[in-house]
CSV table of N, CA, C and O in Angstrom, one decimal:
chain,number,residue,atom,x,y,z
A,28,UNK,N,20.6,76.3,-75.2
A,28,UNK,CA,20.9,76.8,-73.9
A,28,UNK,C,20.8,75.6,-72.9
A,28,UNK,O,19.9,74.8,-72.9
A,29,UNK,N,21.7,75.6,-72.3
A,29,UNK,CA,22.1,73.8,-71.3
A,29,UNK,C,21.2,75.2,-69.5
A,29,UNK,O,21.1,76.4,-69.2
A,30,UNK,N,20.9,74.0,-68.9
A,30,UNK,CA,20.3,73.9,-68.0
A,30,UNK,C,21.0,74.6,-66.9
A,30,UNK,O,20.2,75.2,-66.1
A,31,UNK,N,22.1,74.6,-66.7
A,31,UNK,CA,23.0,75.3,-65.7
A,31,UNK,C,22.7,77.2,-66.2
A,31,UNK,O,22.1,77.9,-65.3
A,32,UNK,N,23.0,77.8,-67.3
A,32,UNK,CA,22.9,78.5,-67.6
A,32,UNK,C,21.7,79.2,-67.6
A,32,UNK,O,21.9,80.4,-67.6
A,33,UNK,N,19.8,78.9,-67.6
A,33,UNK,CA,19.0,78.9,-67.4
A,33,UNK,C,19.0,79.1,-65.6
A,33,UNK,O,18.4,80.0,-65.1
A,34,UNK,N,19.6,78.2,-64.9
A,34,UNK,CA,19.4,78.6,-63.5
A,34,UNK,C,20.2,79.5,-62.9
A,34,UNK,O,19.9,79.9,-61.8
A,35,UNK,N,21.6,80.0,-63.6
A,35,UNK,CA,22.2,81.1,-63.5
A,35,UNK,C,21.4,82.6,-63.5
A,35,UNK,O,21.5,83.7,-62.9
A,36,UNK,N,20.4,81.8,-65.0
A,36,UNK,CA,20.1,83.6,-64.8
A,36,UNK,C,18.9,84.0,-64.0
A,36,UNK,O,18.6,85.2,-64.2
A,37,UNK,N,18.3,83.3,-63.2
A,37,UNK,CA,17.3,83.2,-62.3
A,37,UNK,C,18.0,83.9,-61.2
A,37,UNK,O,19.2,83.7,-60.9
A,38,UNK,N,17.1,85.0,-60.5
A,38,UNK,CA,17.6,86.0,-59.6
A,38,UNK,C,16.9,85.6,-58.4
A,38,UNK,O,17.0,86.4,-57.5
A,39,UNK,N,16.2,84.5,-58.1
A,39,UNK,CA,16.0,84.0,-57.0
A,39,UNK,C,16.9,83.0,-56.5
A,39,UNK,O,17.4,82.1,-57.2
A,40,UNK,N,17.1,83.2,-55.0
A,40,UNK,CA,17.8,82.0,-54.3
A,40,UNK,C,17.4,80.8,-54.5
A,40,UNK,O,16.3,80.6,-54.9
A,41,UNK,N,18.2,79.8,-54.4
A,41,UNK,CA,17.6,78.4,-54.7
A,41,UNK,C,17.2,77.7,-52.9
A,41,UNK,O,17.8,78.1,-51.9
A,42,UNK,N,16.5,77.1,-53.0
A,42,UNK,CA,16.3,76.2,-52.1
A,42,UNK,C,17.8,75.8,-50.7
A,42,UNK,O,18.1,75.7,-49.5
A,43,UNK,N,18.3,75.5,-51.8
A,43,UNK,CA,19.6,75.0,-51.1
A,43,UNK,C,20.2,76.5,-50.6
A,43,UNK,O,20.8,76.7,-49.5
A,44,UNK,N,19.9,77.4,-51.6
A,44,UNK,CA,21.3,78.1,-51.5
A,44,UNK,C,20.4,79.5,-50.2
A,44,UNK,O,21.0,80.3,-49.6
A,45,UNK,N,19.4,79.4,-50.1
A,45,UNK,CA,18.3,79.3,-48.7
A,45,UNK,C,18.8,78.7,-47.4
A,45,UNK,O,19.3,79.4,-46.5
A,46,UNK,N,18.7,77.7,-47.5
A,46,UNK,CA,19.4,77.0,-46.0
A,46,UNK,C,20.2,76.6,-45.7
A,46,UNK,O,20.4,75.8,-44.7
A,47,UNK,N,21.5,77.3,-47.0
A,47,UNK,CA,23.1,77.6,-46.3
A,47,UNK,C,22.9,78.9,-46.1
A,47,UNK,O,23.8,79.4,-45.4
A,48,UNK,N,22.1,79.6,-46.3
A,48,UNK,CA,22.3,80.9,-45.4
A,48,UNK,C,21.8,80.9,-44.2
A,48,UNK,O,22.2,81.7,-43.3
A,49,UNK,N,20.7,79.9,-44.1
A,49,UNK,CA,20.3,80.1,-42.7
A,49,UNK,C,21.4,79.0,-41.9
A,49,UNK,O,21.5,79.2,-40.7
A,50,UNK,N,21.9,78.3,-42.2
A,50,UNK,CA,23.0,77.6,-41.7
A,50,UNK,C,24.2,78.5,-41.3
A,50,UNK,O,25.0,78.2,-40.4
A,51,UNK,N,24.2,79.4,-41.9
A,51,UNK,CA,25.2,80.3,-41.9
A,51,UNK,C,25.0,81.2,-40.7
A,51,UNK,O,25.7,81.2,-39.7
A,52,UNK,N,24.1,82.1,-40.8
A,52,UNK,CA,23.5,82.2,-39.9
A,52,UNK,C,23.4,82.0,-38.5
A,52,UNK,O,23.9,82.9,-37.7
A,53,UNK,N,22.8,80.6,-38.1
A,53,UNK,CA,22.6,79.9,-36.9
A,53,UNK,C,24.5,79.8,-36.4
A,53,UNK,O,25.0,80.1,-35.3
A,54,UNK,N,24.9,79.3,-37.5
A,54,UNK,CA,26.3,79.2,-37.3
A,54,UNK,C,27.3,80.2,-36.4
A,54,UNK,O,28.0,80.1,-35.4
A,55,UNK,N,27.0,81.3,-37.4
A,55,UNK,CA,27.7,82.7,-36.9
A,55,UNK,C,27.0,82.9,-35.3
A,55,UNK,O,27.8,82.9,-34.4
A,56,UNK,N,25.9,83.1,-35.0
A,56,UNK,CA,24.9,83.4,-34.1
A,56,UNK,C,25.3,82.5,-32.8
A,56,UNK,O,25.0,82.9,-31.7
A,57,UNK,N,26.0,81.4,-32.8
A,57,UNK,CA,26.3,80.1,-31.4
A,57,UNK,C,27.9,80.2,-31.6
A,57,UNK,O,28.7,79.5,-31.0
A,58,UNK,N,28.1,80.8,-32.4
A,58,UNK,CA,29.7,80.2,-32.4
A,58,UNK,C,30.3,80.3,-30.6
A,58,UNK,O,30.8,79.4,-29.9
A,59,UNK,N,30.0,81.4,-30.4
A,59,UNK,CA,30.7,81.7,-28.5
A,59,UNK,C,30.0,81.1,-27.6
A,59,UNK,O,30.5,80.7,-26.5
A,60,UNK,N,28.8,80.8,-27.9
A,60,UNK,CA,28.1,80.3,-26.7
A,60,UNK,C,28.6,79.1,-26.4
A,60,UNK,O,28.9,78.2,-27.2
A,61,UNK,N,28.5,79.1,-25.0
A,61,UNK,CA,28.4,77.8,-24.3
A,61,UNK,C,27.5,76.5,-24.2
A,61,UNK,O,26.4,76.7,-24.7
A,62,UNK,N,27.8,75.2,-23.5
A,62,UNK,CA,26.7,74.7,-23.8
A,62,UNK,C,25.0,75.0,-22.9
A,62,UNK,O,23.9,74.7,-23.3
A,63,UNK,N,25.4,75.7,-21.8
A,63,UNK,CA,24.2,75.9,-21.8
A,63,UNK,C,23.3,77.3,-22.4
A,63,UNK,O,22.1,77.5,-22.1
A,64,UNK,N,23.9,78.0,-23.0
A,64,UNK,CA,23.6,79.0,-23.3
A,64,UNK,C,23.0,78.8,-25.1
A,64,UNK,O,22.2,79.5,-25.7
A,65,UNK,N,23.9,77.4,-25.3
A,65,UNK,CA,23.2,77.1,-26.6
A,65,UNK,C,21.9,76.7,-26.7
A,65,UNK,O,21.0,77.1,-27.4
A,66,UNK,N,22.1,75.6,-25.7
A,66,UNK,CA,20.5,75.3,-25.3
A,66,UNK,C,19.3,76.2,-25.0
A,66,UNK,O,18.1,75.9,-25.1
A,67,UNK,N,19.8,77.2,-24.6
A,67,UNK,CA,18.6,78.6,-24.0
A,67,UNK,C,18.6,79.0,-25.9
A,67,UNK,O,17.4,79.2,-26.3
A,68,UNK,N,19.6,79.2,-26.9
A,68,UNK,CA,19.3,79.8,-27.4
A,68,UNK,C,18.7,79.0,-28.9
A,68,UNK,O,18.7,79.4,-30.1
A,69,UNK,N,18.2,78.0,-28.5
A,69,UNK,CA,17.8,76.9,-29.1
A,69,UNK,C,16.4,76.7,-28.5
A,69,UNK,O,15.6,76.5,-29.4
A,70,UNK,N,15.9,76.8,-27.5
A,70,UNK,CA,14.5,76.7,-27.0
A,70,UNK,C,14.0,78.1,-27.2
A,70,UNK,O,12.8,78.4,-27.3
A,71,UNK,N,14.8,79.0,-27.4
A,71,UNK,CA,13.7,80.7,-28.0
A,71,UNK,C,13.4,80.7,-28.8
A,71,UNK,O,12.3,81.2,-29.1
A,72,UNK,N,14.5,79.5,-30.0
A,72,UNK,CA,13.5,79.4,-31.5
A,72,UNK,C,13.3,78.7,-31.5
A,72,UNK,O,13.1,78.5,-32.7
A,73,UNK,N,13.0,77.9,-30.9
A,73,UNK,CA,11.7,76.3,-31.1
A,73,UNK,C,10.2,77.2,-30.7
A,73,UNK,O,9.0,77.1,-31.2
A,74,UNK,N,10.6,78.2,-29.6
A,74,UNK,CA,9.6,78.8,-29.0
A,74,UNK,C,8.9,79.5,-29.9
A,74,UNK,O,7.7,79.4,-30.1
A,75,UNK,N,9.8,80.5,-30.6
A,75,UNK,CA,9.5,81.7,-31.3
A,75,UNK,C,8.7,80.8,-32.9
A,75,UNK,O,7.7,81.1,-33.4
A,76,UNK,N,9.6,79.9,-33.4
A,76,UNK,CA,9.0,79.2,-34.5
A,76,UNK,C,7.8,78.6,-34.4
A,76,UNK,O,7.1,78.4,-35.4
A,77,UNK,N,7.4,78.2,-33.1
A,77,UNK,CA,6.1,78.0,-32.8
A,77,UNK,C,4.9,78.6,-32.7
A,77,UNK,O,3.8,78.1,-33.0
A,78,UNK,N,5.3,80.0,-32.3
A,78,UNK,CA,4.7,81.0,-31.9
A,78,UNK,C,4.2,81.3,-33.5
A,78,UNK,O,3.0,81.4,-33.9
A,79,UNK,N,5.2,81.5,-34.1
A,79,UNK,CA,4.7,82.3,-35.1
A,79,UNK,C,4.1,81.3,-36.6
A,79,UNK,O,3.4,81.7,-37.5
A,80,UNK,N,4.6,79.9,-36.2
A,80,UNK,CA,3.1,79.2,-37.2
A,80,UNK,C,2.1,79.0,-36.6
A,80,UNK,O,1.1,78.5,-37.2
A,81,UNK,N,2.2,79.2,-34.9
A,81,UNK,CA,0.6,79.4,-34.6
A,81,UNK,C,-0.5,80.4,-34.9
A,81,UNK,O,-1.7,80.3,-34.8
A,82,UNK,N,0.3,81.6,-35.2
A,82,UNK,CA,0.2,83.0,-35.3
A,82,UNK,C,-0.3,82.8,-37.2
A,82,UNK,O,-1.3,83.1,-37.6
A,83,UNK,N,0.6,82.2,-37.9
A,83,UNK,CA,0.5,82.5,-39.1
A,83,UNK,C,-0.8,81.2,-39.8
A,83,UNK,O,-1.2,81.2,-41.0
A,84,UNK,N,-1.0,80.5,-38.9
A,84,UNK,CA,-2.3,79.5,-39.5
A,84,UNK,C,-3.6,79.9,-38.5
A,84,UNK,O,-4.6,79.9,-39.1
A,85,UNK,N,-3.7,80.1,-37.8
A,85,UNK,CA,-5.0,80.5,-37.3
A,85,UNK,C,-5.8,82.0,-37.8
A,85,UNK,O,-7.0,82.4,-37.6
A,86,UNK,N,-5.0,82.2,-38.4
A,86,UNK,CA,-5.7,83.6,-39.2
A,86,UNK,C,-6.4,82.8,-40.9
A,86,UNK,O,-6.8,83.5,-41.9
A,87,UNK,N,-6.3,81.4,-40.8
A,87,UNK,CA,-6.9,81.3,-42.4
A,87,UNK,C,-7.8,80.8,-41.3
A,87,UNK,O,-9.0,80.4,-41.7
């Protein structure tokens, strides 16, 4: 069994194939906006990703 075939049959996402969906994603989600509207929607998730590893480490 060659190596390609082993990670075919693995039913989790890979790493990569993870952060083309979130590229995808972000992608689809700004396509219309403008530039300042991109920017607003780029500081909600700097905001919001902040928020919530502040949220998700202060509880250990």
């Amino acid at each position: 069994m060659n190596n390609k075939s082993a990670i075919e049959k693995n039913n989790h996402p890979s790493m990569l194939e993870q952060l083309r969906a979130i590229r995808d994603k972000i992608s689809f989600e700004i396509m219309h906006l403008n530039k300042e509207q991109m920017k607003l929607y780029f500081e909600r998730k700097k905001t919001s990703f902040t928020e919530a590893m502040q949220k998700r480490y202060s509880k250990k």
